[in-house]
Amino acid sequence: MYVKNALGERRLVYVTDQGEVVPKNRDESLDGFDLSEVFCLGCSWHGSPKKLVRF
């Protein structure tokens, strides 16, 4: 998964089982990135990280 910022830059992320978006590389910051929408690396799906979590 990845997220984008206003410049279109991408940052690789994981989505936890609680729906939290965390950086793949723990030393990278997600400041300035839109965490309300995540994108799939291998497909065309994108949407809210909450949609990835089963309740």
Short mmCIF file of N, CA and C in Angstrom, two decimals:
data_model
loop_
_atom_site.label_atom_id
_atom_site.label_comp_id
_atom_site.label_asym_id
_atom_site.label_seq_id
_atom_site.Cartn_x
_atom_site.Cartn_y
_atom_site.Cartn_z
N MET A 1 0.85 -1.16 0.00
CA MET A 1 0.00 0.00 0.00
C MET A 1 0.90 1.23 0.00
N TYR A 2 0.33 2.34 -0.46
CA TYR A 2 1.05 3.60 -0.38
C TYR A 2 0.06 4.74 -0.20
N VAL A 3 0.59 5.87 0.25
CA VAL A 3 -0.17 7.11 0.39
C VAL A 3 0.54 8.18 -0.42
N LYS A 4 -0.18 9.26 -0.72
CA LYS A 4 0.38 10.36 -1.50
C LYS A 4 0.30 11.66 -0.71
N ASN A 5 1.17 12.60 -1.10
CA ASN A 5 1.06 13.95 -0.54
C ASN A 5 0.57 14.89 -1.64
N ALA A 6 0.51 16.19 -1.37
CA ALA A 6 -0.02 17.17 -2.32
C ALA A 6 0.81 17.25 -3.59
N LEU A 7 2.09 16.88 -3.52
CA LEU A 7 2.96 16.91 -4.69
C LEU A 7 2.89 15.62 -5.51
N GLY A 8 2.11 14.65 -5.03
CA GLY A 8 2.00 13.37 -5.73
C GLY A 8 3.08 12.38 -5.35
N GLU A 9 3.92 12.74 -4.38
CA GLU A 9 4.96 11.83 -3.92
C GLU A 9 4.31 10.67 -3.18
N ARG A 10 4.93 9.51 -3.25
CA ARG A 10 4.38 8.32 -2.61
C ARG A 10 5.22 7.91 -1.42
N ARG A 11 4.57 7.30 -0.44
CA ARG A 11 5.25 6.74 0.72
C ARG A 11 4.63 5.37 0.97
N LEU A 12 5.46 4.33 1.04
CA LEU A 12 4.98 2.98 1.29
C LEU A 12 4.51 2.85 2.73
N VAL A 13 3.36 2.19 2.90
CA VAL A 13 2.75 2.05 4.23
C VAL A 13 2.16 0.66 4.41
N TYR A 14 1.90 0.36 5.66
CA TYR A 14 1.10 -0.79 6.06
C TYR A 14 -0.16 -0.24 6.71
N VAL A 15 -1.23 -1.03 6.67
CA VAL A 15 -2.45 -0.70 7.41
C VAL A 15 -2.60 -1.78 8.47
N THR A 16 -2.64 -1.35 9.75
CA THR A 16 -2.76 -2.31 10.85
C THR A 16 -4.17 -2.89 10.90
N ASP A 17 -4.34 -3.91 11.73
CA ASP A 17 -5.67 -4.51 11.87
C ASP A 17 -6.65 -3.60 12.60
N GLN A 18 -6.18 -2.47 13.12
CA GLN A 18 -7.06 -1.45 13.69
C GLN A 18 -7.35 -0.32 12.69
N GLY A 19 -6.82 -0.44 11.46
CA GLY A 19 -7.05 0.57 10.44
C GLY A 19 -6.08 1.73 10.49
N GLU A 20 -5.03 1.62 11.30
CA GLU A 20 -4.03 2.68 11.40
C GLU A 20 -3.02 2.55 10.27
N VAL A 21 -2.66 3.68 9.67
CA VAL A 21 -1.68 3.71 8.60
C VAL A 21 -0.31 4.00 9.21
N VAL A 22 0.66 3.11 8.96
CA VAL A 22 2.01 3.28 9.50
C VAL A 22 3.01 3.15 8.36
N PRO A 23 4.12 3.88 8.43
CA PRO A 23 5.11 3.79 7.35
C PRO A 23 5.77 2.42 7.32
N LYS A 24 6.05 1.92 6.12
CA LYS A 24 6.76 0.65 5.98
C LYS A 24 8.14 0.78 6.62
N ASN A 25 8.82 1.89 6.35
CA ASN A 25 10.12 2.16 6.95
C ASN A 25 9.89 3.04 8.17
N ARG A 26 10.09 2.48 9.33
CA ARG A 26 9.77 3.16 10.60
C ARG A 26 10.48 4.50 10.77
N ASP A 27 11.59 4.71 10.09
CA ASP A 27 12.32 5.97 10.23
C ASP A 27 11.78 7.08 9.32
N GLU A 28 10.78 6.78 8.48
CA GLU A 28 10.18 7.78 7.61
C GLU A 28 8.94 8.38 8.27
N SER A 29 8.72 9.65 8.02
CA SER A 29 7.56 10.35 8.57
C SER A 29 6.42 10.36 7.56
N LEU A 30 5.21 10.38 8.06
CA LEU A 30 4.03 10.51 7.19
C LEU A 30 3.46 11.92 7.24
N ASP A 31 4.20 12.85 7.83
CA ASP A 31 3.76 14.25 7.88
C ASP A 31 3.56 14.78 6.47
N GLY A 32 2.42 15.40 6.23
CA GLY A 32 2.12 15.96 4.92
C GLY A 32 1.49 14.98 3.95
N PHE A 33 1.33 13.73 4.35
CA PHE A 33 0.72 12.73 3.49
C PHE A 33 -0.74 12.53 3.90
N ASP A 34 -1.60 12.30 2.90
CA ASP A 34 -3.03 12.11 3.14
C ASP A 34 -3.26 10.66 3.59
N LEU A 35 -3.56 10.48 4.86
CA LEU A 35 -3.75 9.14 5.42
C LEU A 35 -5.20 8.67 5.33
N SER A 36 -6.07 9.48 4.74
CA SER A 36 -7.47 9.09 4.62
C SER A 36 -7.71 8.21 3.40
N GLU A 37 -6.73 8.11 2.51
CA GLU A 37 -6.86 7.29 1.31
C GLU A 37 -5.55 6.54 1.08
N VAL A 38 -5.66 5.21 0.95
CA VAL A 38 -4.49 4.39 0.64
C VAL A 38 -4.69 3.77 -0.74
N PHE A 39 -3.58 3.46 -1.37
CA PHE A 39 -3.59 2.92 -2.73
C PHE A 39 -2.88 1.56 -2.74
N CYS A 40 -3.41 0.63 -3.51
CA CYS A 40 -2.82 -0.70 -3.65
C CYS A 40 -1.66 -0.63 -4.64
N LEU A 41 -0.55 -1.28 -4.31
CA LEU A 41 0.61 -1.29 -5.21
C LEU A 41 0.39 -2.18 -6.43
N GLY A 42 -0.33 -3.28 -6.26
CA GLY A 42 -0.44 -4.25 -7.34
C GLY A 42 -1.78 -4.30 -8.04
N CYS A 43 -2.66 -3.36 -7.73
CA CYS A 43 -3.98 -3.35 -8.36
C CYS A 43 -4.48 -1.91 -8.45
N SER A 44 -5.69 -1.73 -8.89
CA SER A 44 -6.22 -0.38 -9.07
C SER A 44 -7.06 0.09 -7.88
N TRP A 45 -7.17 -0.74 -6.81
CA TRP A 45 -8.00 -0.36 -5.68
C TRP A 45 -7.38 0.79 -4.90
N HIS A 46 -8.24 1.69 -4.42
CA HIS A 46 -7.83 2.73 -3.47
C HIS A 46 -9.05 3.11 -2.67
N GLY A 47 -8.81 3.57 -1.45
CA GLY A 47 -9.91 3.96 -0.60
C GLY A 47 -9.47 4.15 0.84
N SER A 48 -10.44 4.24 1.69
CA SER A 48 -10.20 4.45 3.12
C SER A 48 -9.50 3.23 3.72
N PRO A 49 -8.50 3.46 4.56
CA PRO A 49 -7.86 2.32 5.22
C PRO A 49 -8.83 1.54 6.11
N LYS A 50 -9.89 2.18 6.57
CA LYS A 50 -10.90 1.50 7.40
C LYS A 50 -11.63 0.41 6.62
N LYS A 51 -11.68 0.53 5.28
CA LYS A 51 -12.33 -0.49 4.47
C LYS A 51 -11.53 -1.79 4.42
N LEU A 52 -10.29 -1.73 4.83
CA LEU A 52 -9.44 -2.92 4.83
C LEU A 52 -9.57 -3.73 6.11
N VAL A 53 -10.26 -3.17 7.10
CA VAL A 53 -10.34 -3.79 8.42
C VAL A 53 -11.71 -4.45 8.58
N ARG A 54 -11.71 -5.69 9.02
CA ARG A 54 -12.97 -6.39 9.32
C ARG A 54 -13.34 -6.16 10.76
N PHE A 55 -14.59 -5.85 11.01
CA PHE A 55 -15.07 -5.66 12.38
C PHE A 55 -15.89 -6.83 12.80
#
